[in-house]
């Protein structure tokens, strides 16, 4: 079993107005075989947490720790984090002109495993995964994400997830911009990865609709850079009915009194 542990994590981002604190003491543990959903309003720090785990250079860690199986993730370069078993499905996947999907996937697999996959079995695996995600085989010869629709980009992210087989996957608003059919296809891909490899998932979302297809074991509410409430799937149902106003009001009241909001 692998364990991702985040302890009292603080992070800032540099802006024209100077450094702005985004994460204000996030504590969270994700184990393989578990699915955690992080929900919260815009600007609450959800995506910053994903980028901090992945090692995005725009964010500075000012306190706390991230470990994977006891190893200090913050001391790892981005590629080392991937080889250690961390994966980030991006909210806005980038285009890579001049690099085909086929070359990208095989190069990534080789870098993570330390050796190139056998051509025959790899080709079969890629074709099967693309078929399951209802991706046209021609996509394999196209440049990565170049000219892809939003839904195609998200399917390509899940294609990587299924083929690279990480220990822990962070899915940053994978449901954004997807219609109902694409949402189901992407969700089924995540579920296949969970069943095949005992994957641990940290699913970041605003809405509960993806949770109809990917059932979380734990739900965490993030507001103002902190986790302010935790529970099971029933918490997501409450959020669907009540929204985030109560949590925002509690955080605002705590800020006025000088006391931190309680989880």
XYZ file of N, CA and C in Angstrom:
789
model
N 0.845 -1.203 0.000
C 0.000 0.000 0.000
C 0.877 1.248 0.000
N 0.532 2.214 -0.854
C 1.229 3.497 -0.890
C 0.387 4.557 -0.189
N 1.075 5.529 0.423
C 0.391 6.564 1.193
C 0.957 7.932 0.827
N 0.081 8.837 0.403
C 0.424 10.239 0.191
C -0.031 11.010 1.422
N 0.904 11.653 2.105
C 0.585 12.391 3.319
C 0.918 13.871 3.139
N -0.076 14.694 3.364
C 0.082 16.149 3.305
C -0.151 16.668 4.712
N 0.813 17.416 5.250
C 0.721 17.874 6.629
C 0.938 19.388 6.723
N -0.108 20.079 7.175
C -0.049 21.517 7.463
C 0.611 22.296 6.323
N 0.147 22.022 5.113
C 0.778 22.607 3.924
C 0.352 24.057 3.711
N 1.348 24.914 3.540
C 1.132 26.331 3.220
C 1.826 26.623 1.896
N 1.173 27.419 1.047
C 1.768 27.761 -0.240
C 1.333 29.148 -0.669
N 2.212 29.814 -1.416
C 1.923 31.146 -1.933
C 2.139 31.161 -3.442
N 1.597 32.198 -4.087
C 1.846 32.419 -5.506
C 2.265 33.864 -5.693
N 3.215 34.085 -6.596
C 3.721 35.428 -6.862
C 2.811 36.131 -7.868
N 2.389 37.351 -7.547
C 1.568 38.170 -8.438
C 2.203 39.545 -8.566
N 1.607 40.384 -9.397
C 2.108 41.751 -9.538
C 2.026 42.517 -8.226
N 1.091 42.090 -7.380
C 0.920 42.753 -6.078
C 1.780 42.121 -4.984
N 2.612 41.154 -5.377
C 3.452 40.470 -4.401
C 2.974 39.060 -4.134
N 3.565 38.401 -3.158
C 3.198 37.037 -2.822
C 1.843 36.994 -2.124
N 0.988 36.082 -2.589
C -0.335 35.922 -1.990
C -0.443 34.508 -1.430
N -0.800 34.368 -0.159
C -0.985 33.024 0.394
C -2.240 32.373 -0.170
N -2.119 31.114 -0.570
C -3.248 30.378 -1.138
C -3.634 29.199 -0.244
N -2.654 28.393 0.127
C -2.902 27.278 1.040
C -2.504 27.688 2.446
N -3.392 27.414 3.402
C -3.192 27.918 4.757
C -3.268 26.815 5.809
N -2.600 25.694 5.516
C -2.539 24.621 6.488
C -3.404 23.441 6.110
N -3.109 22.825 4.952
C -3.882 21.681 4.471
C -3.267 20.383 5.006
N -4.092 19.556 5.603
C -3.670 18.246 6.091
C -4.594 17.182 5.503
N -3.982 16.173 4.881
C -4.769 15.179 4.150
C -3.925 13.923 3.935
N -4.545 12.765 4.028
C -3.865 11.496 3.749
C -4.664 10.707 2.718
N -3.994 10.286 1.648
C -4.624 9.492 0.593
C -3.842 8.197 0.441
N -4.518 7.067 0.553
C -3.903 5.756 0.399
C -4.356 5.115 -0.905
N -3.547 4.208 -1.411
C -3.979 3.467 -2.589
C -5.266 2.724 -2.257
N -6.150 2.671 -3.237
C -7.444 2.032 -3.039
C -8.513 2.971 -2.519
N -8.120 4.196 -2.144
C -9.081 5.183 -1.636
C -9.359 6.247 -2.691
N -10.569 6.780 -2.649
C -10.930 7.913 -3.496
C -11.405 9.056 -2.608
N -10.711 10.177 -2.713
C -11.034 11.373 -1.943
C -11.503 12.456 -2.906
N -12.607 13.104 -2.593
C -13.086 14.244 -3.375
C -12.848 15.512 -2.571
N -12.229 16.499 -3.210
C -12.078 17.820 -2.602
C -13.004 18.771 -3.342
N -13.925 19.368 -2.594
C -14.902 20.274 -3.171
C -14.779 21.640 -2.514
N -15.187 22.658 -3.234
C -15.138 23.997 -2.681
C -15.423 25.032 -3.740
N -15.676 26.260 -3.326
C -15.977 27.328 -4.285
C -14.740 27.746 -5.067
N -14.930 28.572 -6.081
C -13.809 29.122 -6.840
C -12.864 29.871 -5.901
N -11.562 29.734 -6.165
C -10.586 30.489 -5.394
C -10.305 29.934 -4.018
N -10.703 28.698 -3.765
C -10.518 28.134 -2.429
C -9.171 27.449 -2.245
N -8.419 27.257 -3.345
C -7.097 26.650 -3.245
C -7.019 25.220 -3.734
N -8.095 24.712 -4.326
C -8.124 23.309 -4.750
C -7.067 23.019 -5.818
N -7.036 23.833 -6.858
C -6.070 23.604 -7.929
C -4.648 23.896 -7.459
N -4.485 24.853 -6.572
C -3.161 25.124 -6.020
C -2.623 23.900 -5.299
N -3.489 23.204 -4.564
C -3.075 21.980 -3.895
C -2.597 20.952 -4.919
N -3.330 20.808 -6.022
C -2.924 19.862 -7.072
C -1.564 20.228 -7.637
N -1.363 21.518 -7.926
C -0.090 21.962 -8.496
C 1.047 21.824 -7.500
N 0.754 22.044 -6.228
C 1.782 21.903 -5.198
C 2.254 20.453 -5.110
N 1.321 19.521 -5.202
C 1.678 18.100 -5.174
C 2.533 17.743 -6.386
N 2.177 18.313 -7.537
C 2.883 17.978 -8.779
C 4.215 18.694 -8.915
N 4.393 19.815 -8.195
C 5.652 20.544 -8.257
C 5.671 21.706 -9.229
N 4.524 22.347 -9.445
C 4.464 23.492 -10.355
C 5.344 24.627 -9.818
N 6.233 25.184 -10.665
C 7.190 26.200 -10.183
C 6.569 27.539 -9.821
N 5.315 27.783 -10.212
C 4.690 29.072 -9.904
C 4.283 29.189 -8.439
N 4.274 28.049 -7.739
C 3.818 28.044 -6.345
C 4.981 27.755 -5.413
N 5.061 28.531 -4.344
C 6.129 28.376 -3.362
C 5.570 27.745 -2.091
N 6.163 26.658 -1.662
C 5.758 26.014 -0.414
C 6.446 26.746 0.735
N 5.664 27.311 1.617
C 6.216 28.098 2.724
C 6.140 27.383 4.061
N 5.492 26.224 4.088
C 5.409 25.471 5.332
C 4.729 24.145 5.115
N 4.978 23.208 6.020
C 4.348 21.907 5.937
C 5.142 20.917 5.112
N 4.538 19.773 4.837
C 5.252 18.703 4.146
C 4.313 17.890 3.273
N 4.908 17.244 2.253
C 4.225 16.249 1.428
C 5.164 15.056 1.324
N 4.677 13.887 1.692
C 5.491 12.680 1.556
C 4.697 11.609 0.817
N 5.422 10.766 0.101
C 4.842 9.593 -0.547
C 5.628 8.384 -0.070
N 4.966 7.516 0.661
C 5.615 6.345 1.256
C 6.831 6.749 2.083
N 6.687 7.873 2.788
C 7.739 8.346 3.679
C 8.817 9.166 3.015
N 8.817 9.248 1.683
C 9.821 10.024 0.955
C 9.347 11.459 0.768
N 10.259 12.410 0.927
C 9.924 13.828 0.854
C 9.651 14.240 -0.594
N 8.393 14.444 -0.915
C 8.007 14.820 -2.277
C 8.521 16.213 -2.632
N 8.572 17.103 -1.658
C 8.983 18.479 -1.936
C 10.447 18.582 -2.353
N 11.233 17.547 -2.050
C 12.634 17.529 -2.468
C 12.812 16.921 -3.853
N 11.719 16.418 -4.432
C 11.789 15.770 -5.742
C 11.524 16.769 -6.861
N 12.225 16.591 -7.986
C 11.889 17.328 -9.204
C 10.564 16.778 -9.747
N 9.990 17.499 -10.692
C 8.684 17.099 -11.231
C 8.736 15.694 -11.815
N 9.780 15.388 -12.599
C 9.871 14.059 -13.211
C 10.090 12.980 -12.160
N 10.786 13.316 -11.078
C 10.989 12.348 -10.009
C 9.672 12.023 -9.306
N 8.810 13.004 -9.180
C 7.491 12.765 -8.577
C 6.677 11.807 -9.437
N 6.764 11.997 -10.754
C 6.044 11.093 -11.659
C 6.587 9.671 -11.554
N 7.918 9.542 -11.514
C 8.508 8.207 -11.408
C 8.204 7.564 -10.060
N 8.006 8.386 -9.038
C 7.675 7.857 -7.711
C 6.245 7.337 -7.643
N 5.399 7.756 -8.613
C 4.030 7.237 -8.660
C 2.938 8.267 -8.548
N 3.278 9.552 -8.700
C 2.265 10.603 -8.669
C 1.868 10.989 -10.087
N 0.592 11.325 -10.248
C 0.067 11.683 -11.571
C -0.899 12.844 -11.412
N -0.803 13.823 -12.306
C -1.736 14.952 -12.314
C -2.469 15.005 -13.638
N -3.794 14.896 -13.603
C -4.630 15.163 -14.769
C -5.016 16.626 -14.698
N -4.550 17.396 -15.660
C -4.676 18.848 -15.585
C -6.062 19.355 -15.962
N -6.426 20.466 -15.342
C -7.693 21.111 -15.676
C -7.645 21.675 -17.095
N -6.483 22.205 -17.463
C -6.307 22.778 -18.801
C -5.083 22.127 -19.464
N -5.258 20.948 -20.048
C -4.123 20.265 -20.689
C -3.517 21.116 -21.800
N -2.197 21.123 -21.870
C -1.502 21.992 -22.822
C -1.227 21.261 -24.129
N -1.100 22.040 -25.205
C -0.737 21.498 -26.502
C 0.778 21.341 -26.590
N 1.231 20.281 -27.265
C 2.666 20.074 -27.479
C 2.885 19.881 -28.977
N 3.044 20.973 -29.723
C 3.231 20.869 -31.169
C 4.489 20.061 -31.506
N 4.367 19.228 -32.530
C 5.520 18.475 -32.999
C 5.755 17.157 -32.299
N 4.939 16.858 -31.271
C 5.091 15.596 -30.535
C 3.798 14.801 -30.681
N 3.870 13.643 -31.308
C 2.664 12.847 -31.509
C 2.242 12.176 -30.207
N 0.960 11.850 -30.130
C 0.435 11.156 -28.955
C 1.179 9.839 -28.751
N 1.426 9.115 -29.841
C 2.135 7.833 -29.749
C 3.508 7.996 -29.124
N 4.294 8.950 -29.623
C 5.640 9.162 -29.100
C 5.608 9.667 -27.663
N 4.664 10.534 -27.377
C 4.547 11.083 -26.025
C 4.268 9.974 -25.011
N 3.294 9.125 -25.314
C 2.907 8.081 -24.376
C 4.038 7.083 -24.159
N 4.695 6.656 -25.240
C 5.760 5.659 -25.088
C 6.968 6.265 -24.381
N 7.277 7.524 -24.661
C 8.393 8.183 -23.987
C 8.102 8.323 -22.494
N 6.871 8.702 -22.168
C 6.491 8.843 -20.756
C 6.551 7.499 -20.038
N 6.044 6.460 -20.670
C 6.062 5.120 -20.067
C 7.499 4.647 -19.846
N 8.368 4.909 -20.815
C 9.773 4.514 -20.695
C 10.449 5.255 -19.553
N 10.176 6.558 -19.446
C 10.796 7.360 -18.395
C 10.356 6.901 -17.008
N 9.091 6.541 -16.864
C 8.553 6.147 -15.559
C 9.007 4.743 -15.164
N 9.001 3.818 -16.134
C 9.347 2.425 -15.830
C 10.848 2.154 -15.867
N 11.591 3.070 -16.525
C 13.031 2.862 -16.624
C 13.453 1.999 -17.787
N 12.488 1.521 -18.572
C 12.766 0.744 -19.770
C 11.584 0.862 -20.718
N 11.877 0.733 -22.001
C 10.825 0.876 -23.004
C 9.904 -0.345 -22.975
N 8.604 -0.120 -23.100
C 7.675 -1.271 -23.140
C 7.830 -2.022 -24.454
N 7.631 -3.342 -24.438
C 7.686 -4.114 -25.687
C 6.665 -3.577 -26.687
N 7.118 -3.371 -27.905
C 6.281 -2.727 -28.919
C 4.943 -3.438 -29.109
N 4.982 -4.761 -29.264
C 3.760 -5.493 -29.612
C 2.709 -5.372 -28.504
N 3.105 -5.635 -27.258
C 2.144 -5.581 -26.159
C 1.720 -4.143 -25.870
N 2.655 -3.198 -26.032
C 2.338 -1.791 -25.781
C 1.317 -1.276 -26.789
N 1.534 -1.601 -28.046
C 0.604 -1.161 -29.090
C -0.794 -1.704 -28.831
N -0.855 -2.967 -28.445
C -2.149 -3.573 -28.138
C -2.814 -2.885 -26.953
N -2.033 -2.577 -25.936
C -2.570 -1.932 -24.736
C -3.091 -0.534 -25.046
N -2.338 0.206 -25.855
C -2.753 1.564 -26.221
C -4.057 1.523 -27.018
N -4.130 0.632 -27.993
C -5.342 0.530 -28.814
C -6.554 0.157 -27.972
N -6.380 -0.752 -27.034
C -7.481 -1.174 -26.177
C -7.946 -0.029 -25.285
N -6.989 0.711 -24.728
C -7.342 1.829 -23.859
C -8.057 2.930 -24.646
N -7.598 3.200 -25.851
C -8.242 4.216 -26.682
C -9.651 3.778 -27.066
N -9.813 2.505 -27.371
C -11.138 1.988 -27.715
C -12.095 2.165 -26.544
N -11.627 1.845 -25.340
C -12.479 1.981 -24.152
C -12.891 3.427 -23.910
N -12.006 4.357 -24.285
C -12.304 5.780 -24.104
C -12.984 6.383 -25.335
N -13.305 5.518 -26.291
C -13.970 5.940 -27.540
C -13.170 7.028 -28.259
N -11.874 6.805 -28.326
C -10.982 7.711 -29.045
C -10.655 7.096 -30.399
N -10.802 7.880 -31.443
C -10.458 7.426 -32.790
C -8.972 7.075 -32.832
N -8.637 5.960 -33.471
C -7.249 5.537 -33.550
C -6.339 6.562 -34.207
N -6.911 7.448 -35.019
C -6.104 8.480 -35.688
C -5.502 9.481 -34.702
N -6.098 9.564 -33.520
C -5.575 10.500 -32.523
C -4.139 10.156 -32.147
N -3.780 8.891 -32.239
C -2.442 8.469 -31.846
C -1.357 9.137 -32.689
N -1.705 9.522 -33.918
C -0.724 10.139 -34.814
C -0.780 11.671 -34.768
N -1.737 12.219 -34.061
C -1.834 13.680 -33.972
C -0.906 14.216 -32.897
N -0.578 15.498 -33.002
C 0.248 16.126 -31.981
C -0.540 16.259 -30.683
N 0.141 16.150 -29.566
C -0.504 16.096 -28.262
C -1.391 17.318 -28.034
N -2.692 17.052 -27.923
C -3.722 18.052 -27.598
C -3.890 19.148 -28.643
N -3.130 19.087 -29.740
C -3.213 20.151 -30.742
C -4.496 19.993 -31.556
N -5.373 20.976 -31.454
C -6.641 20.925 -32.154
C -7.659 20.022 -31.498
N -7.357 19.484 -30.324
C -8.302 18.633 -29.615
C -9.408 19.484 -29.004
N -10.605 18.942 -28.975
C -11.680 19.595 -28.233
C -11.411 19.431 -26.738
N -12.182 20.143 -25.919
C -12.020 20.013 -24.476
C -12.219 18.588 -23.999
N -13.243 17.940 -24.539
C -13.516 16.563 -24.162
C -12.416 15.612 -24.602
N -11.853 15.837 -25.790
C -10.768 14.988 -26.285
C -9.518 15.140 -25.426
N -9.257 16.357 -24.978
C -8.101 16.575 -24.101
C -8.260 15.825 -22.785
N -9.471 15.846 -22.224
C -9.704 15.158 -20.962
C -9.607 13.640 -21.137
N -10.072 13.141 -22.264
C -9.941 11.699 -22.526
C -8.466 11.313 -22.646
N -7.687 12.202 -23.266
C -6.256 11.923 -23.393
C -5.587 11.899 -22.016
N -6.019 12.729 -21.096
C -5.489 12.694 -19.737
C -5.764 11.339 -19.083
N -6.975 10.845 -19.261
C -7.339 9.557 -18.655
C -6.658 8.403 -19.384
N -6.414 8.568 -20.670
C -5.627 7.578 -21.411
C -4.247 7.435 -20.773
N -3.619 8.562 -20.461
C -2.321 8.526 -19.783
C -2.438 7.824 -18.427
N -3.494 8.153 -17.695
C -3.702 7.548 -16.382
C -3.761 6.020 -16.481
N -4.511 5.524 -17.451
C -4.672 4.073 -17.592
C -3.372 3.390 -18.031
N -2.585 4.069 -18.843
C -1.384 3.440 -19.390
C -0.161 3.579 -18.479
N -0.052 4.698 -17.765
C 1.138 4.939 -16.943
C 1.043 4.284 -15.573
N -0.181 3.991 -15.138
C -0.410 3.230 -13.906
C 0.295 3.820 -12.677
N -0.063 5.033 -12.300
C 0.540 5.634 -11.098
C -0.017 5.013 -9.820
N 0.589 5.379 -8.690
C 0.076 4.951 -7.390
C -1.049 5.867 -6.919
N -0.833 7.183 -7.083
C -1.799 8.196 -6.640
C -2.052 9.154 -7.792
N -3.311 9.384 -8.135
C -3.675 10.315 -9.203
C -4.430 11.500 -8.636
N -4.011 12.688 -9.033
C -4.718 13.917 -8.682
C -5.452 14.374 -9.934
N -6.765 14.429 -9.868
C -7.591 14.810 -11.013
C -8.153 16.198 -10.767
N -7.596 17.184 -11.455
C -7.956 18.579 -11.219
C -9.106 19.002 -12.127
N -10.314 18.957 -11.582
C -11.525 19.358 -12.301
C -11.615 18.683 -13.671
N -11.405 17.383 -13.662
C -11.481 16.593 -14.895
C -12.861 16.686 -15.530
N -13.880 16.987 -14.734
C -15.249 17.054 -15.256
C -15.579 18.373 -15.935
N -14.718 19.388 -15.794
C -15.059 20.698 -16.354
C -15.097 20.637 -17.882
N -16.146 21.215 -18.448
C -16.277 21.291 -19.892
C -16.748 20.026 -20.578
N -17.144 19.005 -19.807
C -17.577 17.748 -20.406
C -19.096 17.671 -20.477
N -19.605 17.164 -21.610
C -21.032 16.880 -21.674
C -21.298 15.557 -20.951
N -22.550 15.190 -20.854
C -22.915 14.018 -20.059
C -22.247 12.753 -20.576
N -22.239 12.549 -21.888
C -21.651 11.334 -22.450
C -20.149 11.272 -22.190
N -19.468 12.402 -22.421
C -18.019 12.436 -22.194
C -17.696 12.251 -20.717
N -18.520 12.810 -19.851
C -18.318 12.651 -18.413
C -18.384 11.178 -18.017
N -19.345 10.460 -18.571
C -19.473 9.031 -18.269
C -18.252 8.257 -18.763
N -17.807 8.561 -19.974
C -16.663 7.855 -20.552
C -15.408 8.079 -19.724
N -15.158 9.341 -19.361
C -13.982 9.675 -18.551
C -14.073 9.020 -17.173
N -15.250 9.071 -16.571
C -15.441 8.472 -15.245
C -15.212 6.969 -15.277
N -15.714 6.315 -16.306
C -15.508 4.874 -16.439
C -14.021 4.553 -16.588
N -13.275 5.447 -17.266
C -11.833 5.255 -17.399
C -11.130 5.327 -16.055
N -11.530 6.281 -15.235
C -10.960 6.392 -13.887
C -11.284 5.150 -13.075
N -12.514 4.695 -13.173
C -12.926 3.501 -12.421
C -12.166 2.260 -12.885
N -11.891 2.158 -14.182
C -11.107 1.018 -14.678
C -9.703 1.044 -14.083
N -9.117 2.231 -14.030
C -7.775 2.363 -13.462
C -7.775 2.002 -11.981
N -8.813 2.414 -11.278
C -8.913 2.084 -9.851
C -8.990 0.574 -9.644
N -9.790 -0.076 -10.463
C -9.981 -1.522 -10.311
C -8.748 -2.317 -10.746
N -8.034 -1.808 -11.752
C -6.903 -2.556 -12.307
C -5.655 -2.456 -11.449
N -5.463 -1.321 -10.767
C -4.178 -1.089 -10.086
C -4.315 -0.672 -8.633
N -5.515 -0.668 -8.080
C -5.706 -0.214 -6.699
C -5.264 1.240 -6.543
N -5.529 2.021 -7.556
C -5.146 3.423 -7.612
C -5.773 4.237 -6.480
N -4.990 5.139 -5.910
C -5.534 6.135 -4.996
C -5.870 7.389 -5.783
N -7.025 7.992 -5.518
C -7.491 9.139 -6.305
C -7.799 10.321 -5.403
N -7.290 11.479 -5.804
C -7.659 12.751 -5.189
C -8.379 13.552 -6.265
N -9.696 13.603 -6.167
C -10.554 14.173 -7.206
C -11.011 15.562 -6.791
N -10.620 16.560 -7.572
C -10.953 17.948 -7.272
C -12.097 18.384 -8.178
N -13.162 18.925 -7.577
C -14.331 19.300 -8.374
C -15.154 20.359 -7.652
N -15.930 21.107 -8.429
C -16.907 22.047 -7.857
C -18.240 21.356 -7.617
N -18.526 20.381 -8.468
C -19.885 19.871 -8.558
C -19.966 18.392 -8.194
N -21.158 17.942 -7.921
C -21.358 16.549 -7.518
C -21.621 15.621 -8.700
N -21.779 16.149 -9.893
C -22.226 15.290 -10.991
C -21.223 14.181 -11.296
N -19.915 14.452 -11.212
C -18.939 13.399 -11.486
C -18.959 12.343 -10.386
N -19.414 12.734 -9.191
C -19.456 11.799 -8.071
C -20.605 10.800 -8.204
N -21.471 11.017 -9.192
C -22.498 10.019 -9.496
C -21.876 8.801 -10.175
N -20.703 8.998 -10.793
C -20.051 7.933 -11.545
C -18.757 7.450 -10.874
N -18.122 8.325 -10.110
C -16.931 7.955 -9.333
C -17.285 8.165 -7.874
N -17.552 7.091 -7.158
C -18.024 7.209 -5.781
C -16.847 7.431 -4.831
N -16.844 8.551 -4.108
C -15.726 8.812 -3.190
C -15.903 8.077 -1.869
N -14.774 7.716 -1.268
C -14.796 7.189 0.093
C -14.864 8.327 1.109
N -14.234 9.444 0.740
C -14.169 10.603 1.628
C -14.413 11.875 0.819
N -15.079 12.830 1.445
C -15.305 14.141 0.834
C -14.759 15.207 1.778
N -13.988 16.139 1.214
C -13.386 17.217 1.990
C -13.834 18.552 1.394
N -14.222 19.479 2.234
C -14.616 20.814 1.786
C -13.456 21.763 2.027
N -12.999 22.423 0.966
C -11.905 23.375 1.084
C -12.424 24.795 0.867
N -12.119 25.667 1.807
C -12.482 27.082 1.715
C -11.298 27.891 2.239
N -10.926 28.944 1.510
C -9.855 29.852 1.941
C -8.564 29.100 2.251
N -8.260 28.089 1.432
C -6.985 27.409 1.561
C -6.884 26.421 2.687
N -8.021 26.049 3.283
C -8.020 25.077 4.369
C -9.170 24.095 4.171
N -8.995 22.886 4.697
C -10.099 21.935 4.725
C -10.927 22.223 5.966
N -12.192 22.591 5.745
C -13.033 23.049 6.853
C -14.074 22.024 7.286
N -14.274 20.982 6.466
C -15.178 19.910 6.884
C -14.853 18.650 6.097
N -15.058 17.502 6.741
C -14.795 16.223 6.110
C -15.930 15.262 6.412
N -16.158 14.334 5.490
C -17.210 13.342 5.700
C -17.180 12.305 4.607
N -18.271 11.582 4.464
C -18.400 10.580 3.423
C -19.186 11.120 2.244
N -19.669 10.236 1.370
C -20.422 10.674 0.187
C -21.646 11.523 0.530
N -22.186 11.334 1.736
C -23.367 12.118 2.122
C -23.065 13.610 2.219
N -21.797 13.953 2.482
C -21.422 15.367 2.551
C -21.571 16.020 1.179
N -21.219 15.305 0.130
C -21.388 15.839 -1.230
C -22.855 16.095 -1.523
N -23.708 15.208 -1.059
C -25.146 15.396 -1.270
C -25.641 16.640 -0.537
N -25.127 16.878 0.657
C -25.492 18.096 1.390
C -25.041 19.336 0.636
N -23.837 19.281 0.072
C -23.327 20.429 -0.675
C -24.183 20.713 -1.901
N -24.691 19.662 -2.513
C -25.575 19.822 -3.672
C -26.819 20.612 -3.287
N -27.324 20.355 -2.075
C -28.541 21.017 -1.610
C -28.265 22.397 -1.012
N -27.170 22.521 -0.262
C -26.938 23.722 0.543
C -25.903 24.677 -0.043
N -25.025 24.182 -0.920
C -23.959 25.033 -1.436
C -22.885 25.275 -0.384
N -22.074 26.317 -0.625
C -20.926 26.594 0.238
C -21.121 27.810 1.136
N -22.295 28.415 1.109
C -22.500 29.668 1.846
C -22.195 29.526 3.337
N -22.606 28.412 3.925
C -22.374 28.237 5.367
C -20.886 28.234 5.682
N -20.105 27.559 4.860
C -18.672 27.480 5.112
C -17.992 28.825 4.879
N -18.430 29.523 3.855
C -17.869 30.847 3.583
C -18.158 31.805 4.724
N -19.372 31.727 5.263
C -19.742 32.588 6.387
C -18.913 32.259 7.623
N -18.662 30.971 7.869
C -17.870 30.567 9.026
C -16.430 31.045 8.896
N -15.872 30.934 7.695
C -14.502 31.381 7.476
C -14.402 32.898 7.638
N -15.409 33.621 7.116
C -15.410 35.074 7.251
C -15.510 35.490 8.705
N -16.386 34.810 9.466
C -16.530 35.113 10.880
C -15.245 34.819 11.654
N -14.601 33.683 11.292
C -13.358 33.324 11.967
C -12.258 34.335 11.674
N -12.229 34.837 10.430
C -11.226 35.826 10.058
C -11.403 37.114 10.832
N -12.673 37.495 11.032
C -12.954 38.723 11.779
C -12.575 38.590 13.245
N -12.711 37.374 13.784
C -12.403 37.166 15.201
C -10.943 36.823 15.434
N -10.229 36.507 14.305
C -8.831 36.150 14.426
C -8.590 34.697 14.713
N -9.643 33.873 14.733
C -9.525 32.444 15.008
C -9.679 31.662 13.711
N -8.933 30.551 13.524
C -9.095 29.743 12.320
C -10.416 29.007 12.297
N -10.974 28.813 11.104
C -12.189 28.008 10.966
C -11.880 26.577 11.342
N -12.809 25.887 11.967
C -12.571 24.537 12.425
C -13.079 23.515 11.414
N -12.281 22.461 11.208
C -12.689 21.369 10.328
C -13.630 20.453 11.076
